[in-house]
Amino acid sequence: MSKSAKTLRDCVLTLVLFFVVGNPMLFKLVNQVVNKLGAHNAISDKDGCPTQVGSVVHAVVFFYLFITLKMVTGGYGKRLSVDMVGFFVSVVLFWAISNRETYKYVNKFFNHVLRLKLDVSSPSGCPTQGGVVVHAVVFVLVT
C-alpha cells in the first residue's frame, strides 16, 4: 500500500473513531450503564449531552482506542512506545474539540458570524450528528 493510501486510510479511520466515541448516542448509552452503577448522570444528561466528566472519560477511551488502531494498522510498527506528552496532547485535543462549550461557540460562529444555517449543536452545546462530523474532520486536520 502506498504512503498516501495509508495516510488516507488512517485519516478515515481516525474520523470514524472520533465520530463514534464523541457521539451523543454513545454518551447516552454509557450514561445508562453508569447510572445503574449508582453515579446518576455523570457521563451525560438524559438527552446524551456530555458532562465535563463524560468528556474526559471519553477522551481517555479515545486515546486507548486510537493507540490500538495505530498498532493494528502499523502506525507504530511493532513497538509500543507512546510518550506521556502524546497521551496528554491526544486527551486534551479530543476533550477540547468534543466539549459542549466548543460546540456552542462553533454553532454561534456558523450561524451568527458566517450566517450559515448549519446547526452543529443545540443552543446549550449539545452536539448534533452533523456537528460531530464537523468536529471529527477538524480533529483529523489538527492531528
Short mmCIF file of N, CA, C and O in Angstrom, two decimals:
data_model
loop_
_atom_site.label_atom_id
_atom_site.label_comp_id
_atom_site.label_asym_id
_atom_site.label_seq_id
_atom_site.Cartn_x
_atom_site.Cartn_y
_atom_site.Cartn_z
N MET A 1 0.85 -1.18 0.00
CA MET A 1 0.00 0.00 0.00
C MET A 1 0.90 1.24 0.00
O MET A 1 1.86 1.30 0.75
N SER A 2 0.58 2.20 -0.84
CA SER A 2 1.39 3.41 -0.92
C SER A 2 1.23 4.26 0.34
O SER A 2 0.27 4.11 1.10
N LYS A 3 2.18 5.16 0.52
CA LYS A 3 2.16 6.02 1.70
C LYS A 3 0.91 6.91 1.73
O LYS A 3 0.29 7.10 2.77
N SER A 4 0.52 7.44 0.59
CA SER A 4 -0.67 8.30 0.54
C SER A 4 -1.94 7.50 0.82
O SER A 4 -2.86 8.01 1.47
N ALA A 5 -1.99 6.26 0.37
CA ALA A 5 -3.16 5.41 0.67
C ALA A 5 -3.23 5.10 2.15
O ALA A 5 -4.31 5.09 2.74
N LYS A 6 -2.07 4.86 2.77
CA LYS A 6 -2.03 4.60 4.22
C LYS A 6 -2.48 5.84 4.99
O LYS A 6 -3.21 5.75 5.96
N THR A 7 -2.02 7.01 4.54
CA THR A 7 -2.41 8.26 5.20
C THR A 7 -3.90 8.49 5.09
O THR A 7 -4.56 8.84 6.08
N LEU A 8 -4.45 8.27 3.91
CA LEU A 8 -5.89 8.42 3.71
C LEU A 8 -6.66 7.43 4.59
O LEU A 8 -7.64 7.80 5.25
N ARG A 9 -6.22 6.17 4.62
CA ARG A 9 -6.86 5.16 5.45
C ARG A 9 -6.83 5.58 6.92
O ARG A 9 -7.83 5.51 7.63
N ASP A 10 -5.66 6.05 7.39
CA ASP A 10 -5.54 6.47 8.79
C ASP A 10 -6.45 7.65 9.10
O ASP A 10 -7.06 7.71 10.18
N CYS A 11 -6.57 8.59 8.17
CA CYS A 11 -7.46 9.74 8.38
C CYS A 11 -8.92 9.31 8.47
O CYS A 11 -9.66 9.77 9.35
N VAL A 12 -9.32 8.43 7.57
CA VAL A 12 -10.72 7.96 7.59
C VAL A 12 -11.00 7.17 8.87
O VAL A 12 -12.04 7.37 9.51
N LEU A 13 -10.09 6.30 9.27
CA LEU A 13 -10.29 5.52 10.49
C LEU A 13 -10.33 6.42 11.73
O LEU A 13 -11.14 6.21 12.64
N THR A 14 -9.48 7.44 11.77
CA THR A 14 -9.48 8.39 12.88
C THR A 14 -10.79 9.17 12.91
O THR A 14 -11.38 9.38 13.98
N LEU A 15 -11.27 9.58 11.75
CA LEU A 15 -12.54 10.30 11.66
C LEU A 15 -13.69 9.43 12.18
O LEU A 15 -14.51 9.89 12.98
N VAL A 16 -13.73 8.17 11.77
CA VAL A 16 -14.78 7.26 12.23
C VAL A 16 -14.67 7.04 13.74
O VAL A 16 -15.68 7.06 14.46
N LEU A 17 -13.45 6.86 14.24
CA LEU A 17 -13.26 6.66 15.68
C LEU A 17 -13.75 7.88 16.47
O LEU A 17 -14.45 7.73 17.47
N PHE A 18 -13.40 9.08 16.01
CA PHE A 18 -13.86 10.29 16.68
C PHE A 18 -15.38 10.36 16.66
O PHE A 18 -16.02 10.67 17.66
N PHE A 19 -15.97 10.07 15.49
CA PHE A 19 -17.43 10.14 15.35
C PHE A 19 -18.11 9.18 16.32
O PHE A 19 -19.11 9.53 16.94
N VAL A 20 -17.59 7.99 16.48
CA VAL A 20 -18.21 7.00 17.37
C VAL A 20 -18.02 7.39 18.84
O VAL A 20 -18.98 7.46 19.61
N VAL A 21 -16.79 7.68 19.24
CA VAL A 21 -16.50 7.96 20.65
C VAL A 21 -17.07 9.31 21.07
O VAL A 21 -17.51 9.47 22.22
N GLY A 22 -17.12 10.28 20.17
CA GLY A 22 -17.64 11.61 20.51
C GLY A 22 -19.12 11.78 20.24
O GLY A 22 -19.65 12.88 20.36
N ASN A 23 -19.80 10.70 19.90
CA ASN A 23 -21.21 10.78 19.53
C ASN A 23 -22.12 10.84 20.76
O ASN A 23 -21.96 10.06 21.69
N PRO A 24 -23.11 11.75 20.76
CA PRO A 24 -24.03 11.85 21.90
C PRO A 24 -24.78 10.56 22.18
O PRO A 24 -25.12 10.28 23.33
N MET A 25 -25.01 9.75 21.15
CA MET A 25 -25.72 8.49 21.37
C MET A 25 -24.87 7.54 22.23
O MET A 25 -25.40 6.83 23.08
N LEU A 26 -23.54 7.55 22.03
CA LEU A 26 -22.67 6.72 22.86
C LEU A 26 -22.59 7.27 24.28
O LEU A 26 -22.59 6.51 25.24
N PHE A 27 -22.54 8.60 24.41
CA PHE A 27 -22.57 9.21 25.74
C PHE A 27 -23.82 8.77 26.50
O PHE A 27 -23.76 8.42 27.67
N LYS A 28 -24.94 8.79 25.80
CA LYS A 28 -26.21 8.40 26.43
C LYS A 28 -26.19 6.93 26.85
O LYS A 28 -26.63 6.59 27.96
N LEU A 29 -25.67 6.06 25.99
CA LEU A 29 -25.59 4.63 26.30
C LEU A 29 -24.67 4.37 27.49
O LEU A 29 -25.04 3.64 28.41
N VAL A 30 -23.50 4.99 27.48
CA VAL A 30 -22.56 4.82 28.60
C VAL A 30 -23.17 5.38 29.88
O VAL A 30 -23.03 4.79 30.96
N ASN A 31 -23.89 6.48 29.78
CA ASN A 31 -24.52 7.08 30.96
C ASN A 31 -25.56 6.14 31.56
O ASN A 31 -25.68 6.04 32.79
N GLN A 32 -26.30 5.44 30.72
CA GLN A 32 -27.29 4.48 31.23
C GLN A 32 -26.61 3.37 32.03
O GLN A 32 -27.12 2.96 33.07
N VAL A 33 -25.47 2.91 31.55
CA VAL A 33 -24.72 1.87 32.28
C VAL A 33 -24.19 2.43 33.59
O VAL A 33 -24.32 1.80 34.65
N VAL A 34 -23.61 3.62 33.55
CA VAL A 34 -23.05 4.24 34.75
C VAL A 34 -24.15 4.55 35.76
O VAL A 34 -23.95 4.41 36.97
N ASN A 35 -25.33 4.95 35.29
CA ASN A 35 -26.45 5.21 36.19
C ASN A 35 -26.81 3.96 37.00
O ASN A 35 -27.14 4.06 38.18
N LYS A 36 -26.73 2.80 36.36
CA LYS A 36 -27.03 1.55 37.08
C LYS A 36 -26.00 1.25 38.14
O LYS A 36 -26.29 0.52 39.09
N LEU A 37 -24.80 1.81 38.00
CA LEU A 37 -23.74 1.61 39.00
C LEU A 37 -23.86 2.60 40.14
O LEU A 37 -23.10 2.52 41.10
N GLY A 38 -24.76 3.57 40.02
CA GLY A 38 -25.01 4.49 41.12
C GLY A 38 -24.65 5.95 40.88
O GLY A 38 -25.04 6.81 41.63
N ALA A 39 -23.86 6.25 39.86
CA ALA A 39 -23.48 7.63 39.58
C ALA A 39 -24.50 8.22 38.61
O ALA A 39 -24.43 8.00 37.41
N HIS A 40 -25.45 8.97 39.12
CA HIS A 40 -26.55 9.48 38.31
C HIS A 40 -26.10 10.61 37.39
O HIS A 40 -25.61 11.64 37.84
N ASN A 41 -26.27 10.41 36.08
CA ASN A 41 -25.96 11.40 35.03
C ASN A 41 -24.54 11.96 35.14
O ASN A 41 -24.32 13.16 34.98
N ALA A 42 -23.58 11.08 35.40
CA ALA A 42 -22.19 11.51 35.49
C ALA A 42 -21.57 11.71 34.11
O ALA A 42 -20.70 12.55 33.93
N ILE A 43 -22.02 10.95 33.12
CA ILE A 43 -21.42 10.99 31.78
C ILE A 43 -22.17 11.95 30.86
O ILE A 43 -21.56 12.66 30.07
N SER A 44 -23.49 11.95 30.93
CA SER A 44 -24.29 12.85 30.09
C SER A 44 -25.63 13.10 30.77
O SER A 44 -25.98 12.44 31.73
N ASP A 45 -26.36 14.06 30.20
CA ASP A 45 -27.73 14.24 30.68
C ASP A 45 -28.62 13.21 29.98
O ASP A 45 -28.14 12.38 29.20
N LYS A 46 -29.91 13.26 30.23
CA LYS A 46 -30.82 12.25 29.68
C LYS A 46 -30.89 12.26 28.15
O LYS A 46 -31.25 11.29 27.53
N ASP A 47 -30.50 13.39 27.53
CA ASP A 47 -30.54 13.51 26.07
C ASP A 47 -29.22 13.14 25.39
O ASP A 47 -29.12 13.18 24.18
N GLY A 48 -28.21 12.83 26.20
CA GLY A 48 -26.91 12.46 25.64
C GLY A 48 -25.91 13.60 25.57
O GLY A 48 -24.82 13.43 25.02
N CYS A 49 -26.28 14.76 26.11
CA CYS A 49 -25.33 15.87 26.12
C CYS A 49 -24.23 15.57 27.14
O CYS A 49 -24.52 15.34 28.31
N PRO A 50 -22.98 15.57 26.70
CA PRO A 50 -21.89 15.19 27.61
C PRO A 50 -21.68 16.16 28.75
O PRO A 50 -21.81 17.37 28.58
N THR A 51 -21.32 15.61 29.90
CA THR A 51 -20.87 16.42 31.03
C THR A 51 -19.36 16.57 30.89
O THR A 51 -18.74 15.92 30.05
N GLN A 52 -18.75 17.41 31.72
CA GLN A 52 -17.30 17.55 31.68
C GLN A 52 -16.62 16.23 32.04
O GLN A 52 -15.63 15.83 31.42
N VAL A 53 -17.15 15.53 33.04
CA VAL A 53 -16.60 14.23 33.42
C VAL A 53 -16.73 13.25 32.26
O VAL A 53 -15.78 12.52 31.94
N GLY A 54 -17.88 13.23 31.62
CA GLY A 54 -18.09 12.35 30.48
C GLY A 54 -17.13 12.65 29.35
O GLY A 54 -16.60 11.73 28.71
N SER A 55 -16.86 13.92 29.10
CA SER A 55 -15.92 14.30 28.05
C SER A 55 -14.51 13.79 28.35
O SER A 55 -13.81 13.30 27.46
N VAL A 56 -14.10 13.89 29.61
CA VAL A 56 -12.76 13.41 29.99
C VAL A 56 -12.69 11.89 29.88
O VAL A 56 -11.73 11.34 29.35
N VAL A 57 -13.73 11.20 30.36
CA VAL A 57 -13.76 9.73 30.28
C VAL A 57 -13.68 9.29 28.82
O VAL A 57 -12.89 8.41 28.47
N HIS A 58 -14.46 9.92 27.96
CA HIS A 58 -14.45 9.54 26.55
C HIS A 58 -13.12 9.92 25.88
O HIS A 58 -12.67 9.22 24.96
N ALA A 59 -12.47 10.98 26.34
CA ALA A 59 -11.16 11.35 25.80
C ALA A 59 -10.12 10.28 26.12
O ALA A 59 -9.32 9.91 25.26
N VAL A 60 -10.16 9.76 27.33
CA VAL A 60 -9.22 8.70 27.71
C VAL A 60 -9.51 7.43 26.92
O VAL A 60 -8.59 6.77 26.41
N VAL A 61 -10.78 7.08 26.78
CA VAL A 61 -11.16 5.91 25.98
C VAL A 61 -10.71 6.11 24.52
O VAL A 61 -10.17 5.20 23.90
N PHE A 62 -10.92 7.30 24.00
CA PHE A 62 -10.50 7.60 22.63
C PHE A 62 -9.00 7.36 22.48
O PHE A 62 -8.56 6.77 21.49
N PHE A 63 -8.23 7.85 23.44
CA PHE A 63 -6.78 7.69 23.35
C PHE A 63 -6.39 6.22 23.25
O PHE A 63 -5.61 5.84 22.38
N TYR A 64 -6.94 5.39 24.13
CA TYR A 64 -6.58 3.97 24.11
C TYR A 64 -7.02 3.29 22.80
O TYR A 64 -6.29 2.48 22.24
N LEU A 65 -8.19 3.64 22.32
CA LEU A 65 -8.64 3.08 21.04
C LEU A 65 -7.79 3.59 19.88
O LEU A 65 -7.49 2.85 18.93
N PHE A 66 -7.38 4.84 19.95
CA PHE A 66 -6.54 5.44 18.92
C PHE A 66 -5.18 4.75 18.86
O PHE A 66 -4.68 4.41 17.79
N ILE A 67 -4.58 4.49 20.02
CA ILE A 67 -3.30 3.80 20.09
C ILE A 67 -3.46 2.38 19.55
O ILE A 67 -2.62 1.90 18.77
N THR A 68 -4.54 1.71 19.93
CA THR A 68 -4.80 0.34 19.43
C THR A 68 -4.94 0.35 17.92
O THR A 68 -4.39 -0.50 17.23
N LEU A 69 -5.67 1.33 17.40
CA LEU A 69 -5.85 1.46 15.96
C LEU A 69 -4.50 1.65 15.27
O LEU A 69 -4.22 1.02 14.25
N LYS A 70 -3.65 2.50 15.83
CA LYS A 70 -2.33 2.74 15.24
C LYS A 70 -1.48 1.46 15.26
O LYS A 70 -0.76 1.18 14.30
N MET A 71 -1.59 0.70 16.34
CA MET A 71 -0.82 -0.55 16.41
C MET A 71 -1.32 -1.57 15.39
O MET A 71 -0.54 -2.24 14.73
N VAL A 72 -2.63 -1.68 15.25
CA VAL A 72 -3.22 -2.66 14.33
C VAL A 72 -2.91 -2.30 12.88
O VAL A 72 -2.63 -3.19 12.06
N THR A 73 -2.93 -1.02 12.56
CA THR A 73 -2.69 -0.60 11.17
C THR A 73 -1.21 -0.38 10.88
O THR A 73 -0.86 0.00 9.76
N GLY A 74 -0.35 -0.59 11.87
CA GLY A 74 1.09 -0.45 11.64
C GLY A 74 1.61 0.96 11.80
O GLY A 74 2.74 1.25 11.43
N GLY A 75 0.81 1.84 12.38
CA GLY A 75 1.25 3.22 12.57
C GLY A 75 2.40 3.36 13.54
O GLY A 75 3.18 4.29 13.46
N TYR A 76 2.55 2.43 14.48
CA TYR A 76 3.66 2.46 15.43
C TYR A 76 4.62 1.29 15.21
O TYR A 76 5.45 1.00 16.04
N GLY A 77 4.47 0.60 14.10
CA GLY A 77 5.33 -0.54 13.85
C GLY A 77 5.03 -1.66 14.83
O GLY A 77 3.91 -1.84 15.27
N LYS A 78 6.06 -2.38 15.22
CA LYS A 78 5.87 -3.49 16.14
C LYS A 78 6.14 -3.09 17.58
O LYS A 78 6.14 -3.91 18.48
N ARG A 79 6.40 -1.84 17.82
CA ARG A 79 6.72 -1.39 19.17
C ARG A 79 5.58 -0.54 19.73
O ARG A 79 4.81 0.04 19.00
N LEU A 80 5.53 -0.49 21.02
CA LEU A 80 4.56 0.38 21.68
C LEU A 80 5.34 1.34 22.55
O LEU A 80 5.71 1.04 23.67
N SER A 81 5.67 2.47 22.00
CA SER A 81 6.38 3.48 22.79
C SER A 81 5.68 4.80 22.57
O SER A 81 5.98 5.54 21.64
N VAL A 82 4.72 5.05 23.40
CA VAL A 82 3.97 6.29 23.34
C VAL A 82 4.35 7.11 24.56
O VAL A 82 4.21 6.64 25.69
N ASP A 83 4.88 8.29 24.35
CA ASP A 83 5.29 9.10 25.49
C ASP A 83 4.10 9.78 26.14
O ASP A 83 3.00 9.85 25.57
N MET A 84 4.30 10.26 27.34
CA MET A 84 3.23 10.90 28.09
C MET A 84 2.77 12.20 27.44
O MET A 84 1.62 12.58 27.58
N VAL A 85 3.64 12.85 26.71
CA VAL A 85 3.24 14.08 26.02
C VAL A 85 2.20 13.74 24.95
O VAL A 85 1.20 14.44 24.81
N GLY A 86 2.43 12.67 24.21
CA GLY A 86 1.46 12.23 23.20
C GLY A 86 0.12 11.90 23.83
O GLY A 86 -0.94 12.24 23.29
N PHE A 87 0.16 11.24 24.99
CA PHE A 87 -1.07 10.92 25.72
C PHE A 87 -1.80 12.21 26.09
O PHE A 87 -2.98 12.36 25.82
N PHE A 88 -1.08 13.12 26.68
CA PHE A 88 -1.68 14.37 27.13
C PHE A 88 -2.27 15.17 25.97
O PHE A 88 -3.40 15.65 26.05
N VAL A 89 -1.52 15.27 24.89
CA VAL A 89 -1.99 16.04 23.73
C VAL A 89 -3.25 15.41 23.13
O VAL A 89 -4.22 16.10 22.81
N SER A 90 -3.26 14.08 22.98
CA SER A 90 -4.44 13.40 22.42
C SER A 90 -5.67 13.61 23.29
O SER A 90 -6.75 13.89 22.79
N VAL A 91 -5.50 13.44 24.59
CA VAL A 91 -6.63 13.60 25.52
C VAL A 91 -7.14 15.03 25.50
O VAL A 91 -8.34 15.27 25.40
N VAL A 92 -6.23 16.00 25.54
CA VAL A 92 -6.64 17.41 25.57
C VAL A 92 -7.31 17.81 24.26
O VAL A 92 -8.34 18.48 24.27
N LEU A 93 -6.76 17.38 23.12
CA LEU A 93 -7.37 17.72 21.84
C LEU A 93 -8.77 17.12 21.70
O LEU A 93 -9.70 17.80 21.28
N PHE A 94 -8.90 15.84 22.04
CA PHE A 94 -10.22 15.22 21.94
C PHE A 94 -11.19 15.95 22.87
O PHE A 94 -12.31 16.28 22.48
N TRP A 95 -10.76 16.18 24.11
CA TRP A 95 -11.63 16.85 25.08
C TRP A 95 -12.02 18.25 24.58
O TRP A 95 -13.19 18.62 24.63
N ALA A 96 -11.05 19.00 24.08
CA ALA A 96 -11.33 20.37 23.65
C ALA A 96 -12.26 20.41 22.44
O ALA A 96 -13.20 21.21 22.39
N ILE A 97 -12.04 19.52 21.49
CA ILE A 97 -12.84 19.55 20.27
C ILE A 97 -14.22 18.96 20.49
O ILE A 97 -15.19 19.38 19.86
N SER A 98 -14.36 18.00 21.41
CA SER A 98 -15.66 17.36 21.63
C SER A 98 -16.41 17.96 22.82
O SER A 98 -17.44 17.43 23.24
N ASN A 99 -15.93 19.05 23.35
CA ASN A 99 -16.52 19.69 24.52
C ASN A 99 -17.79 20.47 24.16
O ASN A 99 -17.87 21.07 23.09
N ARG A 100 -18.76 20.47 25.07
CA ARG A 100 -20.02 21.20 24.84
C ARG A 100 -19.80 22.67 24.55
O ARG A 100 -20.46 23.27 23.70
N GLU A 101 -18.87 23.28 25.29
CA GLU A 101 -18.61 24.71 25.09
C GLU A 101 -18.06 24.98 23.70
O GLU A 101 -18.42 25.96 23.05
N THR A 102 -17.20 24.09 23.22
CA THR A 102 -16.66 24.24 21.87
C THR A 102 -17.78 24.14 20.84
O THR A 102 -17.85 24.94 19.90
N TYR A 103 -18.66 23.15 21.02
CA TYR A 103 -19.80 23.01 20.11
C TYR A 103 -20.65 24.28 20.11
O TYR A 103 -21.10 24.75 19.08
N LYS A 104 -20.87 24.83 21.29
CA LYS A 104 -21.70 26.03 21.40
C LYS A 104 -21.08 27.21 20.65
O LYS A 104 -21.76 27.92 19.91
N TYR A 105 -19.76 27.40 20.81
CA TYR A 105 -19.09 28.51 20.14
C TYR A 105 -19.03 28.30 18.63
O TYR A 105 -19.20 29.25 17.86
N VAL A 106 -18.78 27.07 18.19
CA VAL A 106 -18.75 26.79 16.75
C VAL A 106 -20.14 27.01 16.16
O VAL A 106 -20.27 27.55 15.05
N ASN A 107 -21.17 26.60 16.88
CA ASN A 107 -22.54 26.82 16.41
C ASN A 107 -22.82 28.31 16.24
O ASN A 107 -23.39 28.74 15.22
N LYS A 108 -22.41 29.11 17.21
CA LYS A 108 -22.59 30.57 17.11
C LYS A 108 -21.80 31.13 15.93
O LYS A 108 -22.29 32.00 15.21
N PHE A 109 -20.58 30.61 15.73
CA PHE A 109 -19.74 31.08 14.63
C PHE A 109 -20.41 30.81 13.29
O PHE A 109 -20.49 31.69 12.43
N PHE A 110 -20.89 29.58 13.09
CA PHE A 110 -21.54 29.24 11.82
C PHE A 110 -22.82 30.04 11.60
O PHE A 110 -23.07 30.52 10.50
N ASN A 111 -23.64 30.16 12.64
CA ASN A 111 -24.95 30.78 12.47
C ASN A 111 -24.96 32.30 12.55
O ASN A 111 -25.77 32.94 11.87
N HIS A 112 -24.09 32.89 13.35
CA HIS A 112 -24.12 34.35 13.52
C HIS A 112 -23.02 35.06 12.75
O HIS A 112 -23.27 36.12 12.17
N VAL A 113 -21.83 34.51 12.74
CA VAL A 113 -20.72 35.19 12.06
C VAL A 113 -20.76 34.88 10.56
O VAL A 113 -20.74 35.80 9.74
N LEU A 114 -20.81 33.61 10.21
CA LEU A 114 -20.83 33.23 8.79
C LEU A 114 -22.23 33.27 8.18
O LEU A 114 -22.38 33.17 6.97
N ARG A 115 -23.23 33.38 9.03
CA ARG A 115 -24.63 33.41 8.61
C ARG A 115 -25.04 32.17 7.81
O ARG A 115 -25.83 32.23 6.88
N LEU A 116 -24.46 31.05 8.19
CA LEU A 116 -24.86 29.76 7.61
C LEU A 116 -25.90 29.15 8.53
O LEU A 116 -25.83 29.30 9.74
N LYS A 117 -26.84 28.47 7.99
CA LYS A 117 -27.84 27.79 8.82
C LYS A 117 -27.39 26.35 9.01
O LYS A 117 -27.99 25.41 8.51
N LEU A 118 -26.27 26.20 9.70
CA LEU A 118 -25.71 24.88 9.97
C LEU A 118 -25.63 24.71 11.49
O LEU A 118 -24.80 25.33 12.14
N ASP A 119 -26.53 23.93 12.03
CA ASP A 119 -26.55 23.72 13.47
C ASP A 119 -25.65 22.54 13.83
O ASP A 119 -25.97 21.40 13.55
N VAL A 120 -24.51 22.87 14.43
CA VAL A 120 -23.61 21.82 14.90
C VAL A 120 -23.95 21.41 16.33
O VAL A 120 -23.45 20.41 16.82
N SER A 121 -24.81 22.21 16.97
CA SER A 121 -25.24 21.89 18.33
C SER A 121 -26.52 22.62 18.64
O SER A 121 -26.95 23.51 17.92
N SER A 122 -27.11 22.23 19.77
CA SER A 122 -28.24 22.99 20.30
C SER A 122 -27.68 24.27 20.92
O SER A 122 -26.47 24.39 21.10
N PRO A 123 -28.53 25.23 21.28
CA PRO A 123 -28.02 26.44 21.93
C PRO A 123 -27.25 26.16 23.22
O PRO A 123 -26.36 26.91 23.59
N SER A 124 -27.56 25.03 23.88
CA SER A 124 -26.84 24.70 25.12
C SER A 124 -25.53 23.97 24.86
O SER A 124 -24.78 23.68 25.78
N GLY A 125 -25.23 23.64 23.59
CA GLY A 125 -23.98 22.99 23.26
C GLY A 125 -24.06 21.50 23.05
O GLY A 125 -23.05 20.84 22.88
N CYS A 126 -25.27 20.95 23.06
CA CYS A 126 -25.43 19.52 22.82
C CYS A 126 -25.21 19.24 21.33
O CYS A 126 -25.92 19.78 20.50
N PRO A 127 -24.20 18.43 20.99
CA PRO A 127 -23.87 18.25 19.58
C PRO A 127 -24.94 17.53 18.77
O PRO A 127 -25.62 16.65 19.27
N THR A 128 -25.06 17.94 17.51
CA THR A 128 -25.90 17.22 16.56
C THR A 128 -25.01 16.20 15.86
O THR A 128 -23.79 16.24 15.97
N GLN A 129 -25.64 15.29 15.09
CA GLN A 129 -24.84 14.31 14.35
C GLN A 129 -23.94 15.01 13.33
O GLN A 129 -22.78 14.65 13.17
N GLY A 130 -24.49 16.02 12.66
CA GLY A 130 -23.68 16.80 11.72
C GLY A 130 -22.54 17.52 12.41
O GLY A 130 -21.44 17.65 11.87
N GLY A 131 -22.82 18.00 13.60
CA GLY A 131 -21.78 18.68 14.37
C GLY A 131 -20.65 17.75 14.74
O GLY A 131 -19.47 18.14 14.72
N VAL A 132 -20.97 16.51 15.07
CA VAL A 132 -19.93 15.53 15.40
C VAL A 132 -19.06 15.27 14.17
O VAL A 132 -17.84 15.17 14.27
N VAL A 133 -19.67 15.21 12.99
CA VAL A 133 -18.90 15.02 11.75
C VAL A 133 -17.96 16.20 11.53
O VAL A 133 -16.77 16.02 11.23
N VAL A 134 -18.48 17.42 11.69
CA VAL A 134 -17.65 18.62 11.50
C VAL A 134 -16.47 18.60 12.48
O VAL A 134 -15.32 18.83 12.09
N HIS A 135 -16.73 18.28 13.73
CA HIS A 135 -15.67 18.26 14.73
C HIS A 135 -14.69 17.11 14.50
O HIS A 135 -13.50 17.24 14.78
N ALA A 136 -15.17 15.99 13.99
CA ALA A 136 -14.28 14.87 13.65
C ALA A 136 -13.32 15.28 12.54
O ALA A 136 -12.12 14.96 12.60
N VAL A 137 -13.83 15.99 11.54
CA VAL A 137 -12.98 16.47 10.46
C VAL A 137 -11.92 17.43 11.00
O VAL A 137 -10.74 17.35 10.66
N VAL A 138 -12.34 18.32 11.89
CA VAL A 138 -11.38 19.26 12.49
C VAL A 138 -10.32 18.49 13.27
O VAL A 138 -9.12 18.80 13.18
N PHE A 139 -10.72 17.48 14.03
CA PHE A 139 -9.75 16.69 14.79
C PHE A 139 -8.73 16.04 13.86
O PHE A 139 -7.54 16.07 14.13
N VAL A 140 -9.21 15.46 12.77
CA VAL A 140 -8.30 14.81 11.81
C VAL A 140 -7.34 15.85 11.24
O VAL A 140 -6.14 15.59 11.10
N LEU A 141 -7.84 17.02 10.90
CA LEU A 141 -6.97 18.07 10.33
C LEU A 141 -5.95 18.57 11.34
O LEU A 141 -4.80 18.86 10.97
N VAL A 142 -6.33 18.67 12.61
CA VAL A 142 -5.42 19.16 13.64
C VAL A 142 -4.36 18.12 13.98
O VAL A 142 -3.20 18.46 14.23
N THR A 143 -4.75 16.86 13.97
CA THR A 143 -3.78 15.83 14.32
C THR A 143 -3.08 15.36 13.08
O THR A 143 -2.08 14.76 13.05
#
